[in-house]
Amino acid sequence: MTSGKIRWGILGPGSIAKSFAGGLAQSRTGELVALGARNPAKPGLAETFPGARILDGYEALLADKDVDAVYISIPHPGHAEWAIKAAEAGKHVLCEKPLALTAFEADAMMHAARKAGTFLGEAFMYRLHPQTRQLVELIRSGAIGELRMIKSSFGFAMPGFMPEHRLYANELAGGGILDVGGYPVSMARLIAGAAAGQPFLEPDKVVGAAHLGQSGVDEWASALLHFPGGIVAEVSCSISLNQDNVLRIFGTKGQIEVPDFWFAGGNRDVGPGRIEVIRSGAAREVISLDETRHLYSFEVDAAGEAILAGRQEFAWPGMGWADSLGTLRVLDKWRAAVGLEYEIEKPAKRVNTLSGRPLRTDGKAIPKRAIPGLPRQASVLALGFEDFRSFSSGSILLDAYFEAGGNLFDTGFVYGAGYTETLLGQWLRNRGVREKSVIIAKGAHSPLCYPDVIGRQLAQSLDRLQTDHVDIYFMHRDNPDVPVGEFVDAMDAEAKAGRIRGLFGGSNWTMERMDAAIAYAEKNGKQKPGALSNNFSLAEMLEPIWAGCVTSSTDAWKAWLAARQMPNFAWSSQGRGFFTDRAGRDKQDNEELVRVWYSEKNFGRRDRAIELARKLGKSPIHVALAYVLAQPFPSVPLIGPRTLDELEDSLKALDIKLTPEDVAWLDEGPERRRA
């Protein structure tokens, strides 16, 4: 920023990049200095982007020390990769919409920007035009009474089916929902938020429909969004159908119409801004903003002002990170409703990490340990991942966990109706790391908790996992009505058949049943149950979270685990939010927290975790996880992060090394005061 302006580089010389360059030329805060092109010899680049140095490739642009910020204008599938690489190179990023293919990808981009301390913004240029702020002020002022309905479209007709064009190309994530559907969705969320006195509002219901054409992309599509408070939005988009593209907002005392608000009633160069207010019995009121500035100059300056102020995201009404994530979550639901998954999102095509690189296999952030009975070392933290329903979303977290050194994966026959196992199997095969990984499988959940179910379900699990064995197997529940020996026989048979090649045992089994199972195995020459997966946490579970659940956090259990040196793979190891601000003696709104964890003994432990966390510069939840890791028996916490930020936050617990005295003090209180 030698001239006091942001020095911009454009990544990809498409038509929208030309429009951005026009806005940049008329901006107050920025100047164009470079263009990264895959074909730098293409005729006309110098004339189209005057003053820009034409660089050979995107990597060259990111390596250029004279570039402060990068505008990404390449097709949708490259947004996440190059935004992450740009952040890692220390460059600020303004990325064309959609910010990413999914909210999961966008979250990973934000994670990279947050770590790098760089700006990341989604280039919805309409949000920065003065017309948008004027529209919000009308809604907030009650100009049309109480808001009831929003109707919004962005649709156009291409000359015909053009399989080579990016809008029809499946491999380029074509179709209307991603290309232009975000405009009416983001506007509906903005207007609903204005009516509620918030920056934006999230719908509580999304219902979508679409026509998928020859290439499998949506050629025209519609969705209904229902918001808290009863506001309904009808949104539609198309690439093969002309629509009127008028934003209509209906209230109890009138309506507002905004023609072509995506371009503020103009084109990619100038949008004058025009809003029409229609009230019953009154003449149509026309509000003309008469803007003459370049349409794209507003977002250039909004991004520039954020960068110069040291902010990492747009100020409202620009699309901040939470706003962008909210819009993409709606688009994710819309796509899911119509069955639109691009081929590039499936395992066969997504062979690298989101950043475009092969998976690294030398991570050390998560250490590994030997556990008796396991043929290979396992990471000290096990990953659970029930919340993902596509390979493209789940692989982001799986990649990050593995690259950090994690290799222990927790699955269950009933998780996601089997999809968790399917996802892990796809990922292990795709990344080629089955032999470096340790798989936990679980089966025989109630009500199907019988010996003959074990083999049948395990066979199906192995098919989903695309492997011939698991490393650890747990019965997901126990059935005390069945003699324990029958369960031991069933699991021992699977071990002898080579389908369990490590430990087996029980999840949510009592001490008495484990003792009986071990005694039966010893007497009858069977493999002994060698592991548990019960709840274990610094906070003791007072009532089962779910029917049939068992905690091992009592004093008697701790003594038994230590005496047996029994490995316990602890679920809900961080108390399901008890060690966060969600809990507190004065916070009674969360039924589960109150019912399961609230006792004065647990609050005393929480108080001590808070005290120790302050001394260590950590959070109480880190102390709670470190407590589970520091037990005098093999104790392996199961963690279930949903985002890369949550994963990275969990790893901070690994910096804490608690002594036996620390553990006793956290558990028992002042009489074991920590020095």
GROMACS .gro file of C-alpha atoms in nm, residues 136-447:
model
  312
  136VAL     CA    1  -3.386  -0.155   0.476
  137GLU     CA    2  -3.470   0.184   0.626
  138LEU     CA    3  -3.812   0.175   0.460
  139ILE     CA    4  -3.888  -0.166   0.611
  140ARG     CA    5  -3.766  -0.063   0.955
  141SER     CA    6  -3.971   0.258   0.947
  142GLY     CA    7  -4.291   0.062   0.889
  143ALA     CA    8  -4.350   0.222   0.548
  144ILE     CA    9  -4.567  -0.075   0.446
  145GLY     CA   10  -4.674  -0.188   0.792
  146GLU     CA   11  -4.586  -0.531   0.925
  147LEU     CA   12  -4.393  -0.747   0.679
  148ARG     CA   13  -4.572  -1.061   0.559
  149MET     CA   14  -4.425  -1.186   0.230
  150ILE     CA   15  -4.127  -1.144  -0.001
  151LYS     CA   16  -4.116  -1.247  -0.367
  152SER     CA   17  -3.785  -1.231  -0.545
  153SER     CA   18  -3.632  -1.375  -0.861
  154PHE     CA   19  -3.316  -1.362  -1.067
  155GLY     CA   20  -3.363  -1.547  -1.393
  156PHE     CA   21  -3.247  -1.520  -1.751
  157ALA     CA   22  -3.245  -1.737  -2.062
  158MET     CA   23  -2.928  -1.848  -2.231
  159PRO     CA   24  -2.956  -1.884  -2.612
  160GLY     CA   25  -2.987  -2.260  -2.575
  161PHE     CA   26  -2.827  -2.559  -2.410
  162MET     CA   27  -2.451  -2.504  -2.429
  163PRO     CA   28  -2.274  -2.795  -2.259
  164GLU     CA   29  -1.936  -2.622  -2.279
  165HIS     CA   30  -2.060  -2.304  -2.106
  166ARG     CA   31  -1.988  -2.273  -1.734
  167LEU     CA   32  -2.358  -2.218  -1.658
  168TYR     CA   33  -2.442  -2.564  -1.795
  169ALA     CA   34  -2.119  -2.745  -1.706
  170ASN     CA   35  -2.160  -2.990  -1.419
  171GLU     CA   36  -1.784  -2.991  -1.356
  172LEU     CA   37  -1.801  -2.613  -1.304
  173ALA     CA   38  -2.100  -2.631  -1.065
  174GLY     CA   39  -2.332  -2.466  -1.314
  175GLY     CA   40  -2.701  -2.396  -1.282
  176GLY     CA   41  -2.907  -2.118  -1.134
  177ILE     CA   42  -2.908  -2.195  -0.761
  178LEU     CA   43  -2.538  -2.131  -0.711
  179ASP     CA   44  -2.492  -1.873  -0.984
  180VAL     CA   45  -2.784  -1.639  -0.911
  181GLY     CA   46  -3.002  -1.806  -0.646
  182GLY     CA   47  -2.795  -1.647  -0.373
  183TYR     CA   48  -2.922  -1.302  -0.472
  184PRO     CA   49  -3.290  -1.352  -0.386
  185VAL     CA   50  -3.202  -1.572  -0.087
  186SER     CA   51  -2.961  -1.319   0.063
  187MET     CA   52  -3.209  -1.037  -0.001
  188ALA     CA   53  -3.496  -1.227   0.161
  189ARG     CA   54  -3.281  -1.292   0.468
  190LEU     CA   55  -3.182  -0.924   0.479
  191ILE     CA   56  -3.541  -0.795   0.451
  192ALA     CA   57  -3.675  -1.045   0.704
  193GLY     CA   58  -3.398  -0.934   0.937
  194ALA     CA   59  -3.487  -0.567   0.887
  195ALA     CA   60  -3.846  -0.643   0.990
  196ALA     CA   61  -3.717  -0.816   1.305
  197GLY     CA   62  -3.468  -0.541   1.390
  198GLN     CA   63  -3.170  -0.762   1.307
  199PRO     CA   64  -2.898  -0.747   1.039
  200PHE     CA   65  -3.047  -1.059   0.880
  201LEU     CA   66  -3.273  -1.349   0.975
  202GLU     CA   67  -3.238  -1.722   0.919
  203PRO     CA   68  -3.534  -1.920   0.786
  204ASP     CA   69  -3.659  -2.206   1.001
  205LYS     CA   70  -3.789  -2.398   0.699
  206VAL     CA   71  -3.667  -2.431   0.341
  207VAL     CA   72  -3.859  -2.620   0.072
  208GLY     CA   73  -3.714  -2.637  -0.279
  209ALA     CA   74  -3.794  -2.761  -0.628
  210ALA     CA   75  -3.602  -2.750  -0.956
  211HIS     CA   76  -3.571  -2.885  -1.307
  212LEU     CA   77  -3.238  -3.058  -1.361
  213GLY     CA   78  -3.142  -3.048  -1.727
  214GLN     CA   79  -2.928  -3.259  -1.959
  215SER     CA   80  -2.604  -3.191  -1.774
  216GLY     CA   81  -2.758  -3.245  -1.432
  217VAL     CA   82  -2.758  -2.880  -1.325
  218ASP     CA   83  -3.066  -2.681  -1.229
  219GLU     CA   84  -3.199  -2.480  -1.524
  220TRP     CA   85  -3.487  -2.327  -1.331
  221ALA     CA   86  -3.567  -2.358  -0.961
  222SER     CA   87  -3.784  -2.216  -0.685
  223ALA     CA   88  -3.786  -2.232  -0.307
  224LEU     CA   89  -4.009  -2.131  -0.019
  225LEU     CA   90  -3.846  -1.988   0.292
  226HIS     CA   91  -4.038  -1.957   0.617
  227PHE     CA   92  -3.895  -1.724   0.882
  228PRO     CA   93  -3.967  -1.704   1.255
  229GLY     CA   94  -4.260  -1.470   1.303
  230GLY     CA   95  -4.445  -1.596   0.998
  231ILE     CA   96  -4.271  -1.414   0.712
  232VAL     CA   97  -4.270  -1.622   0.393
  233ALA     CA   98  -4.037  -1.568   0.099
  234GLU     CA   99  -4.080  -1.709  -0.251
  235VAL     CA  100  -3.749  -1.711  -0.436
  236SER     CA  101  -3.665  -1.836  -0.783
  237CYS     CA  102  -3.376  -1.843  -1.027
  238SER     CA  103  -3.305  -1.969  -1.377
  239ILE     CA  104  -3.048  -1.985  -1.654
  240SER     CA  105  -3.289  -2.110  -1.922
  241LEU     CA  106  -3.594  -1.898  -1.845
  242ASN     CA  107  -3.647  -1.522  -1.845
  243GLN     CA  108  -3.811  -1.387  -1.529
  244ASP     CA  109  -3.924  -1.036  -1.444
  245ASN     CA  110  -3.658  -0.999  -1.171
  246VAL     CA  111  -3.866  -0.761  -0.964
  247LEU     CA  112  -3.826  -0.770  -0.586
  248ARG     CA  113  -4.168  -0.746  -0.423
  249ILE     CA  114  -4.214  -0.693  -0.050
  250PHE     CA  115  -4.566  -0.716   0.094
  251GLY     CA  116  -4.680  -0.566   0.423
  252THR     CA  117  -5.008  -0.503   0.600
  253LYS     CA  118  -5.025  -0.144   0.469
  254GLY     CA  119  -4.879  -0.173   0.121
  255GLN     CA  120  -4.596  -0.313  -0.085
  256ILE     CA  121  -4.255  -0.220  -0.221
  257GLU     CA  122  -4.128  -0.305  -0.567
  258VAL     CA  123  -3.766  -0.281  -0.683
  259PRO     CA  124  -3.703  -0.367  -1.050
  260ASP     CA  125  -3.373  -0.539  -1.125
  261PHE     CA  126  -3.237  -0.457  -0.782
  262TRP     CA  127  -2.934  -0.687  -0.845
  263PHE     CA  128  -2.801  -0.410  -1.069
  264ALA     CA  129  -2.990  -0.128  -0.891
  265GLY     CA  130  -3.208  -0.084  -1.199
  266GLY     CA  131  -2.910  -0.049  -1.431
  267ASN     CA  132  -2.630  -0.269  -1.562
  268ARG     CA  133  -2.282  -0.378  -1.461
  269ASP     CA  134  -2.152  -0.025  -1.501
  270VAL     CA  135  -2.409   0.204  -1.340
  271GLY     CA  136  -2.712   0.138  -1.122
  272PRO     CA  137  -2.912   0.458  -1.053
  273GLY     CA  138  -3.132   0.301  -0.785
  274ARG     CA  139  -3.513   0.306  -0.792
  275ILE     CA  140  -3.762   0.194  -0.527
  276GLU     CA  141  -4.140   0.208  -0.568
  277VAL     CA  142  -4.373   0.222  -0.266
  278ILE     CA  143  -4.736   0.129  -0.327
  279ARG     CA  144  -4.996   0.198  -0.056
  280SER     CA  145  -5.368   0.136  -0.073
  281GLY     CA  146  -5.554   0.446  -0.184
  282ALA     CA  147  -5.235   0.647  -0.247
  283ALA     CA  148  -5.034   0.731  -0.552
  284ARG     CA  149  -4.729   0.518  -0.628
  285GLU     CA  150  -4.428   0.678  -0.461
  286VAL     CA  151  -4.104   0.656  -0.654
  287ILE     CA  152  -3.774   0.695  -0.468
  288SER     CA  153  -3.488   0.762  -0.709
  289LEU     CA  154  -3.134   0.761  -0.576
  290ASP     CA  155  -2.980   0.888  -0.902
  291GLU     CA  156  -2.646   0.719  -0.841
  292THR     CA  157  -2.385   0.770  -1.111
  293ARG     CA  158  -2.089   0.586  -0.962
  294HIS     CA  159  -1.972   0.255  -1.107
  295LEU     CA  160  -2.182  -0.028  -0.968
  296TYR     CA  161  -1.876  -0.222  -0.853
  297SER     CA  162  -1.700   0.075  -0.693
  298PHE     CA  163  -1.915   0.044  -0.382
  299GLU     CA  164  -1.795  -0.306  -0.294
  300VAL     CA  165  -1.435  -0.214  -0.381
  301ASP     CA  166  -1.442   0.072  -0.133
  302ALA     CA  167  -1.628  -0.124   0.134
  303ALA     CA  168  -1.364  -0.397   0.113
  304GLY     CA  169  -1.087  -0.138   0.108
  305GLU     CA  170  -1.222   0.040   0.412
  306ALA     CA  171  -1.243  -0.288   0.602
  307ILE     CA  172  -0.886  -0.381   0.509
  308LEU     CA  173  -0.749  -0.039   0.601
  309ALA     CA  174  -0.931  -0.054   0.934
  310GLY     CA  175  -0.790  -0.400   1.009
  311ARG     CA  176  -1.127  -0.574   0.992
  312GLN     CA  177  -1.154  -0.925   0.848
  313GLU     CA  178  -1.505  -0.898   0.708
  314PHE     CA  179  -1.747  -0.649   0.554
  315ALA     CA  180  -1.936  -0.405   0.771
  316TRP     CA  181  -2.315  -0.432   0.737
  317PRO     CA  182  -2.497  -0.415   0.499
  318GLY     CA  183  -2.213  -0.594   0.323
  319MET     CA  184  -2.208  -0.971   0.354
  320GLY     CA  185  -2.025  -1.052   0.676
  321TRP     CA  186  -1.913  -1.406   0.746
  322ALA     CA  187  -2.222  -1.514   0.939
  323ASP     CA  188  -2.440  -1.366   0.665
  324SER     CA  189  -2.255  -1.552   0.390
  325LEU     CA  190  -2.275  -1.877   0.585
  326GLY     CA  191  -2.647  -1.830   0.638
  327THR     CA  192  -2.715  -1.778   0.269
  328LEU     CA  193  -2.506  -2.082   0.174
  329ARG     CA  194  -2.686  -2.298   0.429
  330VAL     CA  195  -3.013  -2.209   0.257
  331LEU     CA  196  -2.861  -2.293  -0.082
  332ASP     CA  197  -2.733  -2.622   0.063
  333LYS     CA  198  -3.086  -2.711   0.175
  334TRP     CA  199  -3.231  -2.602  -0.159
  335ARG     CA  200  -2.984  -2.822  -0.347
  336ALA     CA  201  -3.044  -3.115  -0.112
  337ALA     CA  202  -3.419  -3.083  -0.164
  338VAL     CA  203  -3.380  -3.117  -0.543
  339GLY     CA  204  -3.104  -3.380  -0.532
  340LEU     CA  205  -2.836  -3.159  -0.684
  341GLU     CA  206  -2.488  -3.289  -0.603
  342TYR     CA  207  -2.221  -3.206  -0.860
  343GLU     CA  208  -1.989  -3.479  -0.984
  344ILE     CA  209  -1.693  -3.271  -0.864
  345GLU     CA  210  -1.823  -3.305  -0.508
  346LYS     CA  211  -1.821  -3.685  -0.514
  347PRO     CA  212  -1.531  -3.907  -0.406
  348ALA     CA  213  -1.419  -4.000  -0.757
  349LYS     CA  214  -1.343  -3.637  -0.840
  350ARG     CA  215  -1.254  -3.489  -0.502
  351VAL     CA  216  -0.919  -3.661  -0.456
  352ASN     CA  217  -0.730  -3.371  -0.296
  353THR     CA  218  -0.794  -3.158   0.009
  354LEU     CA  219  -1.002  -2.843  -0.026
  355SER     CA  220  -0.685  -2.640  -0.073
  356GLY     CA  221  -0.607  -2.846  -0.383
  357ARG     CA  222  -0.318  -3.037  -0.228
  358PRO     CA  223  -0.272  -3.410  -0.163
  359LEU     CA  224  -0.341  -3.524   0.193
  360ARG     CA  225  -0.039  -3.491   0.422
  361THR     CA  226   0.034  -3.796   0.635
  362ASP     CA  227   0.305  -3.668   0.871
  363GLY     CA  228   0.101  -3.463   1.119
  364LYS     CA  229   0.224  -3.443   1.478
  365ALA     CA  230  -0.016  -3.202   1.649
  366ILE     CA  231  -0.222  -3.494   1.782
  367PRO     CA  232   0.014  -3.750   1.940
  368LYS     CA  233  -0.040  -4.124   1.923
  369ARG     CA  234  -0.019  -4.387   2.193
  370ALA     CA  235  -0.005  -4.763   2.217
  371ILE     CA  236  -0.314  -4.930   2.361
  372PRO     CA  237  -0.285  -5.295   2.466
  373GLY     CA  238  -0.462  -5.515   2.215
  374LEU     CA  239  -0.440  -5.274   1.923
  375PRO     CA  240  -0.202  -5.366   1.640
  376ARG     CA  241  -0.108  -5.003   1.568
  377GLN     CA  242  -0.082  -4.686   1.770
  378ALA     CA  243  -0.393  -4.469   1.790
  379SER     CA  244  -0.423  -4.096   1.830
  380VAL     CA  245  -0.502  -3.971   2.181
  381LEU     CA  246  -0.825  -3.811   2.053
  382ALA     CA  247  -1.088  -4.000   1.851
  383LEU     CA  248  -1.301  -3.821   1.594
  384GLY     CA  249  -1.676  -3.858   1.570
  385PHE     CA  250  -1.852  -3.698   1.273
  386GLU     CA  251  -2.223  -3.768   1.269
  387ASP     CA  252  -2.333  -3.429   1.132
  388PHE     CA  253  -2.211  -3.459   0.773
  389ARG     CA  254  -2.429  -3.584   0.490
  390SER     CA  255  -2.203  -3.554   0.186
  391PHE     CA  256  -1.848  -3.648   0.098
  392SER     CA  257  -1.755  -3.290   0.010
  393SER     CA  258  -1.864  -3.161   0.351
  394GLY     CA  259  -1.729  -3.442   0.568
  395SER     CA  260  -1.393  -3.476   0.394
  396ILE     CA  261  -1.294  -3.122   0.499
  397LEU     CA  262  -1.298  -3.217   0.867
  398LEU     CA  263  -1.159  -3.567   0.812
  399ASP     CA  264  -0.866  -3.425   0.614
  400ALA     CA  265  -0.786  -3.164   0.879
  401TYR     CA  266  -0.802  -3.415   1.165
  402PHE     CA  267  -0.578  -3.663   0.982
  403GLU     CA  268  -0.329  -3.394   0.878
  404ALA     CA  269  -0.304  -3.293   1.244
  405GLY     CA  270  -0.201  -3.649   1.331
  406GLY     CA  271  -0.540  -3.802   1.412
  407ASN     CA  272  -0.606  -4.158   1.294
  408LEU     CA  273  -0.880  -4.289   1.527
  409PHE     CA  274  -1.233  -4.271   1.384
  410ASP     CA  275  -1.553  -4.339   1.578
  411THR     CA  276  -1.849  -4.475   1.383
  412GLY     CA  277  -2.169  -4.661   1.461
  413PHE     CA  278  -2.411  -4.876   1.265
  414VAL     CA  279  -2.702  -4.645   1.349
  415TYR     CA  280  -2.526  -4.311   1.297
  416GLY     CA  281  -2.691  -4.119   1.017
  417ALA     CA  282  -2.878  -4.435   0.918
  418GLY     CA  283  -2.541  -4.575   0.812
  419TYR     CA  284  -2.409  -4.271   0.630
  420THR     CA  285  -2.129  -4.204   0.881
  421GLU     CA  286  -1.979  -4.543   0.797
  422THR     CA  287  -2.031  -4.486   0.424
  423LEU     CA  288  -1.861  -4.148   0.437
  424LEU     CA  289  -1.562  -4.283   0.629
  425GLY     CA  290  -1.529  -4.574   0.387
  426GLN     CA  291  -1.532  -4.340   0.089
  427TRP     CA  292  -1.274  -4.115   0.250
  428LEU     CA  293  -1.039  -4.399   0.352
  429ARG     CA  294  -1.051  -4.546   0.002
  430ASN     CA  295  -1.019  -4.208  -0.169
  431ARG     CA  296  -0.724  -4.095   0.044
  432GLY     CA  297  -0.556  -4.437   0.058
  433VAL     CA  298  -0.501  -4.432   0.434
  434ARG     CA  299  -0.691  -4.737   0.562
  435GLU     CA  300  -0.373  -4.907   0.685
  436LYS     CA  301  -0.273  -4.595   0.878
  437SER     CA  302  -0.614  -4.563   1.045
  438VAL     CA  303  -0.792  -4.718   1.342
  439ILE     CA  304  -1.167  -4.773   1.301
  440ILE     CA  305  -1.410  -4.798   1.588
  441ALA     CA  306  -1.736  -4.969   1.491
  442LYS     CA  307  -2.046  -5.012   1.703
  443GLY     CA  308  -2.352  -5.230   1.655
  444ALA     CA  309  -2.638  -5.409   1.831
  445HIS     CA  310  -2.810  -5.090   1.945
  446SER     CA  311  -3.144  -5.125   2.124
  447PRO     CA  312  -3.393  -5.260   2.040
   0.00000   0.00000   0.00000
